[in-house]
PDB file of C-alpha atoms in Angstrom:
ATOM      1  CA  MET G 215    -197.662-112.289  -3.259  1.00  0.00           C
ATOM      2  CA  LYS G 216    -199.932-109.371  -2.430  1.00  0.00           C
ATOM      3  CA  ARG G 217    -199.369-105.746  -1.597  1.00  0.00           C
ATOM      4  CA  ALA G 218    -199.941-104.590   1.961  1.00  0.00           C
ATOM      5  CA  LEU G 219    -199.261-101.414   3.895  1.00  0.00           C
ATOM      6  CA  ILE G 220    -195.991-100.887   5.711  1.00  0.00           C
ATOM      7  CA  ALA G 221    -196.387 -98.643   8.728  1.00  0.00           C
ATOM      8  CA  ALA G 222    -193.866 -96.088   9.952  1.00  0.00           C
ATOM      9  CA  GLY G 223    -194.504 -97.038  13.556  1.00  0.00           C
ATOM     10  CA  TRP G 224    -192.649 -96.826  16.822  1.00  0.00           C
ATOM     11  CA  MET G 225    -190.266 -99.471  18.161  1.00  0.00           C
ATOM     12  CA  LEU G 226    -191.099-101.806  21.019  1.00  0.00           C
ATOM     13  CA  TRP G 227    -188.122-101.892  23.374  1.00  0.00           C
ATOM     14  CA  ALA G 228    -189.676-103.726  26.316  1.00  0.00           C
ATOM     15  CA  MET G 229    -190.912-107.192  25.425  1.00  0.00           C
ATOM     16  CA  ALA G 230    -193.297-107.471  28.366  1.00  0.00           C
ATOM     17  CA  GLY G 231    -196.902-106.975  27.252  1.00  0.00           C
ATOM     18  CA  PRO G 232    -198.595-103.767  28.386  1.00  0.00           C
ATOM     19  CA  ALA G 233    -201.619-103.746  30.667  1.00  0.00           C
ATOM     20  CA  GLY G 234    -204.788-104.439  28.735  1.00  0.00           C
ATOM     21  CA  ALA G 235    -202.947-106.197  25.872  1.00  0.00           C
ATOM     22  CA  VAL G 236    -204.285-109.322  24.168  1.00  0.00           C
ATOM     23  CA  GLY G 237    -202.198-111.685  22.014  1.00  0.00           C
ATOM     24  CA  LYS G 238    -199.007-113.726  21.872  1.00  0.00           C
ATOM     25  CA  LEU G 239    -197.264-112.932  18.580  1.00  0.00           C
ATOM     26  CA  VAL G 240    -198.528-109.361  18.873  1.00  0.00           C
ATOM     27  CA  ASP G 241    -199.897-107.152  21.634  1.00  0.00           C
ATOM     28  CA  VAL G 242    -203.263-105.642  20.733  1.00  0.00           C
ATOM     29  CA  THR G 243    -204.690-102.871  22.918  1.00  0.00           C
ATOM     30  CA  VAL G 244    -207.602-100.461  22.548  1.00  0.00           C
ATOM     31  CA  TYR G 245    -206.612 -96.910  23.476  1.00  0.00           C
ATOM     32  CA  ASP G 246    -209.286 -94.303  24.263  1.00  0.00           C
ATOM     33  CA  ARG G 247    -207.918 -91.142  22.644  1.00  0.00           C
ATOM     34  CA  THR G 248    -210.500 -88.890  24.282  1.00  0.00           C
ATOM     35  CA  GLU G 249    -209.673 -90.000  27.828  1.00  0.00           C
ATOM     36  CA  ARG G 250    -206.005 -90.763  27.009  1.00  0.00           C
ATOM     37  CA  ARG G 251    -205.920 -94.219  28.537  1.00  0.00           C
ATOM     38  CA  THR G 252    -205.659 -97.855  27.531  1.00  0.00           C
ATOM     39  CA  LEU G 253    -208.991 -99.571  28.112  1.00  0.00           C
ATOM     40  CA  PRO G 254    -208.784-102.432  30.612  1.00  0.00           C
ATOM     41  CA  VAL G 255    -209.707-105.871  29.282  1.00  0.00           C
ATOM     42  CA  HIS G 256    -212.378-108.008  30.956  1.00  0.00           C
ATOM     43  CA  LEU G 257    -212.238-111.772  30.340  1.00  0.00           C
ATOM     44  CA  HIS G 258    -215.622-113.517  30.301  1.00  0.00           C
ATOM     45  CA  GLU G 259    -216.360-117.063  29.075  1.00  0.00           C
ATOM     46  CA  GLY G 260    -213.177-117.122  26.998  1.00  0.00           C
ATOM     47  CA  ARG G 261    -213.769-113.767  25.299  1.00  0.00           C
ATOM     48  CA  HIS G 262    -212.095-110.401  25.825  1.00  0.00           C
ATOM     49  CA  TYR G 263    -214.185-107.253  26.330  1.00  0.00           C
ATOM     50  CA  VAL G 264    -213.535-103.527  26.762  1.00  0.00           C
ATOM     51  CA  VAL G 265    -215.932-100.757  27.734  1.00  0.00           C
ATOM     52  CA  GLY G 266    -216.553 -98.139  25.052  1.00  0.00           C
ATOM     53  CA  LYS G 267    -217.998 -94.724  25.799  1.00  0.00           C
ATOM     54  CA  PRO G 268    -220.245 -93.279  23.048  1.00  0.00           C
ATOM     55  CA  GLY G 269    -218.617 -90.292  21.348  1.00  0.00           C
ATOM     56  CA  ASN G 270    -215.050 -91.120  22.392  1.00  0.00           C
ATOM     57  CA  GLU G 271    -212.413 -91.592  19.687  1.00  0.00           C
ATOM     58  CA  TYR G 272    -210.184 -94.637  19.981  1.00  0.00           C
ATOM     59  CA  GLN G 273    -207.335 -96.396  18.209  1.00  0.00           C
ATOM     60  CA  VAL G 274    -206.150 -99.986  17.923  1.00  0.00           C
ATOM     61  CA  ARG G 275    -202.525-100.431  18.932  1.00  0.00           C
ATOM     62  CA  VAL G 276    -200.708-103.430  17.412  1.00  0.00           C
ATOM     63  CA  ARG G 277    -197.172-104.262  18.557  1.00  0.00           C
ATOM     64  CA  ASN G 278    -195.051-106.983  16.963  1.00  0.00           C
ATOM     65  CA  ARG G 279    -193.426-109.157  19.630  1.00  0.00           C
ATOM     66  CA  THR G 280    -191.501-111.371  17.188  1.00  0.00           C
ATOM     67  CA  GLY G 281    -188.071-111.089  15.627  1.00  0.00           C
ATOM     68  CA  GLY G 282    -189.375-111.033  12.055  1.00  0.00           C
ATOM     69  CA  ASP G 283    -191.834-109.166   9.854  1.00  0.00           C
ATOM     70  CA  ILE G 284    -195.528-109.859  10.416  1.00  0.00           C
ATOM     71  CA  LEU G 285    -198.705-108.918   8.567  1.00  0.00           C
ATOM     72  CA  SER G 286    -201.697-107.850  10.672  1.00  0.00           C
ATOM     73  CA  VAL G 287    -205.077-107.891   8.935  1.00  0.00           C
ATOM     74  CA  VAL G 288    -207.257-105.578  11.038  1.00  0.00           C
ATOM     75  CA  ALA G 289    -211.051-105.734  11.068  1.00  0.00           C
ATOM     76  CA  VAL G 290    -213.501-103.531  12.978  1.00  0.00           C
ATOM     77  CA  ASP G 291    -217.164-104.561  13.155  1.00  0.00           C
ATOM     78  CA  GLY G 292    -216.508-107.219  10.498  1.00  0.00           C
ATOM     79  CA  VAL G 293    -215.078-104.665   8.029  1.00  0.00           C
ATOM     80  CA  ASN G 294    -211.443-104.526   6.844  1.00  0.00           C
ATOM     81  CA  ALA G 295    -210.028-101.289   8.294  1.00  0.00           C
ATOM     82  CA  VAL G 296    -207.850-100.697   5.199  1.00  0.00           C
ATOM     83  CA  SER G 297    -209.959-101.698   2.189  1.00  0.00           C
ATOM     84  CA  GLY G 298    -213.495-101.386   3.565  1.00  0.00           C
ATOM     85  CA  GLU G 299    -214.356-104.894   2.349  1.00  0.00           C
ATOM     86  CA  THR G 300    -216.313-107.349   4.442  1.00  0.00           C
ATOM     87  CA  ALA G 301    -213.375-108.725   6.405  1.00  0.00           C
ATOM     88  CA  ALA G 302    -211.566-111.934   5.441  1.00  0.00           C
ATOM     89  CA  TRP G 303    -208.122-113.311   6.296  1.00  0.00           C
ATOM     90  CA  HIS G 304    -206.691-113.136   2.761  1.00  0.00           C
ATOM     91  CA  GLN G 305    -207.117-109.349   2.489  1.00  0.00           C
ATOM     92  CA  THR G 306    -204.615-106.525   2.853  1.00  0.00           C
ATOM     93  CA  GLY G 307    -203.295-105.291   6.180  1.00  0.00           C
ATOM     94  CA  TYR G 308    -200.407-103.589   7.952  1.00  0.00           C
ATOM     95  CA  ILE G 309    -196.815-104.886   7.835  1.00  0.00           C
ATOM     96  CA  LEU G 310    -194.818-104.440  11.039  1.00  0.00           C
ATOM     97  CA  GLY G 311    -191.081-104.995  11.368  1.00  0.00           C
ATOM     98  CA  PRO G 312    -189.456-106.843  14.280  1.00  0.00           C
ATOM     99  CA  GLN G 313    -190.595-105.383  17.639  1.00  0.00           C
ATOM    100  CA  GLN G 314    -192.381-102.535  15.859  1.00  0.00           C
ATOM    101  CA  GLY G 315    -195.745-101.053  16.792  1.00  0.00           C
ATOM    102  CA  PHE G 316    -198.348 -98.971  15.007  1.00  0.00           C
ATOM    103  CA  ASP G 317    -201.451 -97.045  16.091  1.00  0.00           C
ATOM    104  CA  ILE G 318    -204.391 -97.697  13.770  1.00  0.00           C
ATOM    105  CA  LYS G 319    -206.484 -94.580  14.331  1.00  0.00           C
ATOM    106  CA  GLY G 320    -209.264 -95.083  11.797  1.00  0.00           C
ATOM    107  CA  TRP G 321    -210.609 -96.310   8.491  1.00  0.00           C
ATOM    108  CA  ARG G 322    -207.893 -96.019   5.826  1.00  0.00           C
ATOM    109  CA  LYS G 323    -208.881 -93.419   3.193  1.00  0.00           C
ATOM    110  CA  SER G 324    -205.501 -93.010   1.448  1.00  0.00           C
ATOM    111  CA  LEU G 325    -201.789 -93.489   2.122  1.00  0.00           C
ATOM    112  CA  GLU G 326    -201.865 -90.252   4.136  1.00  0.00           C
ATOM    113  CA  ARG G 327    -205.343 -90.021   5.737  1.00  0.00           C
ATOM    114  CA  VAL G 328    -207.792 -92.015   7.876  1.00  0.00           C
ATOM    115  CA  ALA G 329    -211.331 -91.390   9.131  1.00  0.00           C
ATOM    116  CA  ALA G 330    -211.133 -91.636  12.930  1.00  0.00           C
ATOM    117  CA  PHE G 331    -212.623 -94.541  14.868  1.00  0.00           C
ATOM    118  CA  PHE G 332    -215.135 -93.479  17.505  1.00  0.00           C
ATOM    119  CA  PHE G 333    -217.671 -95.317  19.621  1.00  0.00           C
ATOM    120  CA  THR G 334    -221.239 -94.632  18.574  1.00  0.00           C
ATOM    121  CA  GLU G 335    -224.738 -96.096  18.630  1.00  0.00           C
ATOM    122  CA  LEU G 336    -225.237 -99.159  16.437  1.00  0.00           C
ATOM    123  CA  PRO G 337    -227.329 -97.457  13.694  1.00  0.00           C
ATOM    124  CA  ASN G 338    -224.620 -94.787  13.255  1.00  0.00           C
ATOM    125  CA  SER G 339    -221.756 -97.271  12.930  1.00  0.00           C
ATOM    126  CA  TYR G 340    -219.897 -97.441   9.609  1.00  0.00           C
ATOM    127  CA  ALA G 341    -220.773-101.136   9.237  1.00  0.00           C
ATOM    128  CA  ALA G 342    -224.505-100.513   9.752  1.00  0.00           C
ATOM    129  CA  ARG G 343    -224.494 -97.506   7.419  1.00  0.00           C
ATOM    130  CA  THR G 344    -222.970 -99.685   4.696  1.00  0.00           C
ATOM    131  CA  GLY G 345    -225.521-102.479   5.208  1.00  0.00           C
ATOM    132  CA  ARG G 346    -223.358-104.840   7.309  1.00  0.00           C
ATOM    133  CA  PRO G 347    -224.580-104.648  10.940  1.00  0.00           C
ATOM    134  CA  ASP G 348    -224.288-108.348  11.829  1.00  0.00           C
ATOM    135  CA  ASN G 349    -220.769-108.234  13.339  1.00  0.00           C
ATOM    136  CA  VAL G 350    -220.790-104.804  14.974  1.00  0.00           C
ATOM    137  CA  GLY G 351    -219.045-104.724  18.342  1.00  0.00           C
ATOM    138  CA  VAL G 352    -215.778-106.598  17.788  1.00  0.00           C
ATOM    139  CA  ILE G 353    -212.205-105.717  16.795  1.00  0.00           C
ATOM    140  CA  GLY G 354    -210.190-108.466  15.107  1.00  0.00           C
ATOM    141  CA  VAL G 355    -206.525-108.896  14.185  1.00  0.00           C
ATOM    142  CA  ALA G 356    -205.288-111.847  12.082  1.00  0.00           C
ATOM    143  CA  VAL G 357    -201.497-112.295  12.249  1.00  0.00           C
ATOM    144  CA  PHE G 358    -199.287-113.857   9.561  1.00  0.00           C
ATOM    145  CA  ARG G 359    -195.536-114.448   9.598  1.00  0.00           C
ATOM    146  CA  LYS G 360    -193.499-113.689   6.487  1.00  0.00           C
ATOM    147  CA  LYS G 361    -192.398-116.596   4.316  1.00  0.00           C
ATOM    148  CA  VAL G 362    -188.663-117.253   4.517  1.00  0.00           C
ATOM    149  CA  GLU G 363    -187.056-118.394   1.278  1.00  0.00           C
ATOM    150  CA  PRO G 364    -184.885-121.527   1.728  1.00  0.00           C
ATOM    151  CA  ALA G 365    -181.201-121.267   0.861  1.00  0.00           C
ATOM    152  CA  ALA G 366    -180.184-122.794  -2.492  1.00  0.00           C
ATOM    153  CA  ARG G 367    -177.843-125.817  -2.461  1.00  0.00           C
ATOM    154  CA  ILE G 368    -175.921-127.608  -5.216  1.00  0.00           C
ATOM    155  CA  ASP G 369    -176.398-131.360  -5.523  1.00  0.00           C
ATOM    156  CA  GLN G 370    -172.979-133.025  -5.771  1.00  0.00           C
ATOM    157  CA  SER G 371    -174.180-136.634  -5.647  1.00  0.00           C
ATOM    158  CA  PRO G 372    -173.522-138.804  -8.746  1.00  0.00           C
ATOM    159  CA  PRO G 373    -176.488-139.235 -11.103  1.00  0.00           C
ATOM    160  CA  ARG G 374    -178.621-142.350 -10.658  1.00  0.00           C
ATOM    161  CA  THR G 375    -180.451-144.250 -13.333  1.00  0.00           C
ATOM    162  CA  GLU G 376    -183.961-145.097 -12.175  1.00  0.00           C
ATOM    163  CA  PRO G 377    -185.614-148.261 -13.552  1.00  0.00           C
ATOM    164  CA  PRO G 378    -188.681-147.605 -15.689  1.00  0.00           C
ATOM    165  CA  ALA G 379    -192.024-147.653 -13.885  1.00  0.00           C
ATOM    166  CA  PRO G 380    -194.182-150.775 -14.377  1.00  0.00           C
ATOM    167  CA  GLY G 381    -196.341-150.493 -17.500  1.00  0.00           C
ATOM    168  CA  ALA G 382    -194.329-147.638 -19.010  1.00  0.00           C
ATOM    169  CA  ARG G 383    -191.956-147.863 -21.963  1.00  0.00           C
ATOM    170  CA  GLU G 384    -188.366-147.159 -21.060  1.00  0.00           C
ATOM    171  CA  ASP G 385    -188.168-144.408 -23.628  1.00  0.00           C
ATOM    172  CA  SER G 386    -191.598-142.888 -22.814  1.00  0.00           C
ATOM    173  CA  PRO G 387    -191.455-139.171 -21.938  1.00  0.00           C
ATOM    174  CA  TYR G 388    -194.742-139.435 -20.017  1.00  0.00           C
ATOM    175  CA  PRO G 389    -195.187-140.388 -16.342  1.00  0.00           C
ATOM    176  CA  ALA G 390    -196.619-143.793 -15.561  1.00  0.00           C
ATOM    177  CA  SER G 391    -199.346-142.697 -13.121  1.00  0.00           C
ATOM    178  CA  ALA G 392    -202.280-140.316 -13.413  1.00  0.00           C
ATOM    179  CA  GLU G 393    -201.294-138.704 -10.105  1.00  0.00           C
ATOM    180  CA  ALA G 394    -197.854-137.873 -11.436  1.00  0.00           C
ATOM    181  CA  ALA G 395    -199.403-136.537 -14.634  1.00  0.00           C
ATOM    182  CA  SER G 396    -201.685-134.230 -12.721  1.00  0.00           C
ATOM    183  CA  ASP G 397    -198.723-132.646 -10.920  1.00  0.00           C
ATOM    184  CA  ALA G 398    -196.352-132.586 -13.890  1.00  0.00           C
ATOM    185  CA  GLY G 399    -195.385-129.104 -14.906  1.00  0.00           C
ATOM    186  CA  VAL G 400    -197.279-127.517 -12.031  1.00  0.00           C
ATOM    187  CA  PRO G 401    -195.065-125.345  -9.814  1.00  0.00           C
ATOM    188  CA  ALA G 402    -194.899-126.292  -6.138  1.00  0.00           C
ATOM    189  CA  HIS G 403    -196.389-122.970  -5.012  1.00  0.00           C
ATOM    190  CA  ALA G 404    -199.402-123.514  -7.307  1.00  0.00           C
ATOM    191  CA  ARG G 405    -200.086-126.929  -5.753  1.00  0.00           C
ATOM    192  CA  GLU G 406    -199.793-125.402  -2.294  1.00  0.00           C
ATOM    193  CA  SER G 407    -202.263-122.664  -3.253  1.00  0.00           C
ATOM    194  CA  ALA G 408    -204.743-125.257  -4.477  1.00  0.00           C
ATOM    195  CA  ALA G 409    -204.394-127.170  -1.209  1.00  0.00           C
ATOM    196  CA  ALA G 410    -204.917-123.978   0.745  1.00  0.00           C
ATOM    197  CA  ARG G 411    -208.117-123.273  -1.144  1.00  0.00           C
ATOM    198  CA  LEU G 412    -209.389-126.767  -0.366  1.00  0.00           C
ATOM    199  CA  HIS G 413    -208.742-126.229   3.337  1.00  0.00           C
ATOM    200  CA  ALA G 414    -210.122-122.686   3.556  1.00  0.00           C
ATOM    201  CA  PRO G 415    -211.863-121.989   6.887  1.00  0.00           C
ATOM    202  CA  GLU G 416    -215.640-122.100   7.017  1.00  0.00           C
ATOM    203  CA  PRO G 417    -217.322-118.728   7.513  1.00  0.00           C
ATOM    204  CA  GLN G 418    -218.133-117.975  11.116  1.00  0.00           C
ATOM    205  CA  ARG G 419    -221.734-117.622  12.138  1.00  0.00           C
ATOM    206  CA  ALA G 420    -222.849-114.053  12.605  1.00  0.00           C
ATOM    207  CA  MET G 421    -223.177-112.956  16.209  1.00  0.00           C
ATOM    208  CA  LYS G 422    -226.072-110.939  17.549  1.00  0.00           C
ATOM    209  CA  PRO G 423    -225.179-107.267  17.027  1.00  0.00           C
ATOM    210  CA  PRO G 424    -224.404-105.386  20.248  1.00  0.00           C
ATOM    211  CA  SER G 425    -225.690-101.867  20.814  1.00  0.00           C
ATOM    212  CA  LEU G 426    -222.339-100.070  20.366  1.00  0.00           C
ATOM    213  CA  GLY G 427    -220.425 -99.757  17.107  1.00  0.00           C
ATOM    214  CA  THR G 428    -217.604 -97.794  15.451  1.00  0.00           C
ATOM    215  CA  GLY G 429    -218.316 -94.659  13.459  1.00  0.00           C
ATOM    216  CA  HIS G 430    -216.628 -93.068  10.432  1.00  0.00           C
ATOM    217  CA  GLY G 431    -215.159 -89.942  12.023  1.00  0.00           C
ATOM    218  CA  ARG G 432    -213.079 -86.902  11.230  1.00  0.00           C
ATOM    219  CA  SER G 433    -210.244 -87.007   8.717  1.00  0.00           C
ATOM    220  CA  GLN G 434    -206.733 -87.005  10.134  1.00  0.00           C
ATOM    221  CA  SER G 435    -203.149 -87.724   9.202  1.00  0.00           C
ATOM    222  CA  SER G 436    -201.718 -91.272   9.194  1.00  0.00           C
ATOM    223  CA  HIS G 437    -198.873 -92.097   6.779  1.00  0.00           C
ATOM    224  CA  VAL G 438    -198.101 -95.538   5.323  1.00  0.00           C
ATOM    225  CA  THR G 439    -196.529 -96.926   2.138  1.00  0.00           C
ATOM    226  CA  TYR G 440    -197.087-100.005  -0.023  1.00  0.00           C
ATOM    227  CA  ALA G 441    -194.892-103.108   0.253  1.00  0.00           C
ATOM    228  CA  SER G 442    -195.041-106.751  -0.833  1.00  0.00           C
ATOM    229  CA  PHE G 443    -195.531-109.523   1.700  1.00  0.00           C
ATOM    230  CA  GLU G 444    -195.609-113.282   1.070  1.00  0.00           C
ATOM    231  CA  ARG G 445    -197.331-115.175   3.871  1.00  0.00           C
ATOM    232  CA  ALA G 446    -195.701-118.241   5.361  1.00  0.00           C
ATOM    233  CA  THR G 447    -199.090-119.937   5.844  1.00  0.00           C
ATOM    234  CA  ALA G 448    -202.514-119.757   4.234  1.00  0.00           C
ATOM    235  CA  ARG G 449    -204.206-119.464   7.621  1.00  0.00           C
ATOM    236  CA  PRO G 450    -203.229-116.874  10.224  1.00  0.00           C
ATOM    237  CA  GLU G 451    -200.951-118.062  13.010  1.00  0.00           C
ATOM    238  CA  GLU G 452    -202.964-116.072  15.523  1.00  0.00           C
ATOM    239  CA  VAL G 453    -206.420-114.485  15.514  1.00  0.00           C
ATOM    240  CA  ILE G 454    -207.221-111.938  18.219  1.00  0.00           C
ATOM    241  CA  ALA G 455    -210.744-110.717  18.985  1.00  0.00           C
ATOM    242  CA  ILE G 456    -211.660-107.926  21.401  1.00  0.00           C
ATOM    243  CA  HIS G 457    -215.378-107.297  21.884  1.00  0.00           C
ATOM    244  CA  TYR G 458    -216.709-103.951  23.086  1.00  0.00           C
ATOM    245  CA  ASP G 459    -219.950-102.457  24.331  1.00  0.00           C
ATOM    246  CA  THR G 460    -221.263 -99.892  26.795  1.00  0.00           C
ATOM    247  CA  TYR G 461    -220.680-100.331  30.508  1.00  0.00           C
ATOM    248  CA  SER G 462    -224.380-100.935  31.247  1.00  0.00           C
ATOM    249  CA  ASN G 463    -224.682-103.578  28.533  1.00  0.00           C
ATOM    250  CA  LEU G 464    -221.582-105.435  29.731  1.00  0.00           C
ATOM    251  CA  VAL G 465    -222.974-105.407  33.266  1.00  0.00           C
ATOM    252  CA  ALA G 466    -226.278-106.820  31.964  1.00  0.00           C
ATOM    253  CA  MET G 467    -224.365-109.556  30.096  1.00  0.00           C
ATOM    254  CA  GLY G 468    -222.470-110.503  33.250  1.00  0.00           C
ATOM    255  CA  VAL G 469    -219.104-109.467  31.817  1.00  0.00           C
ATOM    256  CA  ILE G 470    -218.641-106.819  34.518  1.00  0.00           C
ATOM    257  CA  ARG G 471    -219.878-107.164  38.076  1.00  0.00           C
ATOM    258  CA  ALA G 472    -221.563-103.959  39.185  1.00  0.00           C
ATOM    259  CA  PRO G 473    -220.259-102.678  42.549  1.00  0.00           C
ATOM    260  CA  ARG G 474    -222.590-102.676  45.552  1.00  0.00           C
ATOM    261  CA  ILE G 475    -223.723 -99.149  46.365  1.00  0.00           C
ATOM    262  CA  ALA G 476    -224.491 -98.495  50.023  1.00  0.00           C
ATOM    263  CA  SER G 477    -227.612 -96.438  50.866  1.00  0.00           C
ATOM    264  CA  PRO G 478    -227.258 -93.778  53.579  1.00  0.00           C
ATOM    265  CA  PHE G 479    -230.974 -94.070  54.589  1.00  0.00           C
ATOM    266  CA  PRO G 480    -232.132 -97.696  54.192  1.00  0.00           C
ATOM    267  CA  GLY G 481    -234.766 -97.631  56.995  1.00  0.00           C
ATOM    268  CA  GLN G 482    -236.895 -95.441  59.318  1.00  0.00           C
ATOM    269  CA  PHE G 483    -236.198 -96.485  62.920  1.00  0.00           C
ATOM    270  CA  VAL G 484    -233.415 -98.146  64.898  1.00  0.00           C
ATOM    271  CA  PRO G 485    -233.968-101.944  65.095  1.00  0.00           C
ATOM    272  CA  ASP G 486    -232.778-104.172  67.950  1.00  0.00           C
ATOM    273  CA  PRO G 487    -229.420-105.896  67.299  1.00  0.00           C
ATOM    274  CA  ARG G 488    -229.399-109.644  66.775  1.00  0.00           C
TER     275      ARG G 488
END
C-alpha cells in the first residue's frame, strides 16, 4: 500500500461527460486558463489532440465517473506531475472520491503549492530542461480502482481428514511437492505481487518530440493531503492520452483540416462563363 494525494475537489453531479472530455472511468479535459475555455479534442488515427497556444496557462481536469474511490496517476510530457519522476504507472497520484473532480493546475511542489502548467516552446519545457525531451507533447492519466477487502466468513463445515500425499510420510510436517514448498509460508498478497512483477508492461517506445511542451510556471495555491490507497490491480484499468501541439503543426500533421480562405482578387479580367 502506497501513499497518494487526496484532493479537496468539487463534486460531479451530472454524469454526462463534458464537451472535450476523454475517458470512460474518468473524464479528462484540458482547460485553457488564459482564454477560460475547455480545449476541443480532435481525433486523428486513434489519438486525441488539442491545440495549445504558446504562453497560455492550462490545467488538467480529472473527474471520477465511478461510484468508488479511484487513483489517477497524472503525467505531463512523460514526467509524473506530483513527484517529478520519469512517469510510470506504479507511482503516486491523486485520489478522487465517487463522482469527484479535481483541477490539476501544475507541477506539485508541496501539499499547498504547484508551479503552473503553461504551453511553451520545446526547449523551454520542464521535461527538456531536466534532460527528458523524448515524450514532450502528451498528457497521460492512468486510472486505478481501489481494492475492496472481502468480507470474513466462519467455516462451519466438519473437519476432514485428507489422505497423505503419495511419497510423503503420514506424519511428515513438510509438503510433498516442490511447488507447494515454494508457496508455503508466503502470504497471498506477496505471491500476487511477484506475479505482477513478472507481467509488468514493456516500456513504450519514445515518440518523436513535438515542438510544443509544458513549462514550469508561476507558483500558486493548490491544497491536497496524504492518504493511503491499495490498488485493485497491478495494471491501470484505463490509460488516457491527450496529445497537444500548435495549430500550425497539427494542420501540417493532418490532424486539423485548414479552412479554405477565399481571395477577393484572384484574377485580372472577367472571363467568359462556361
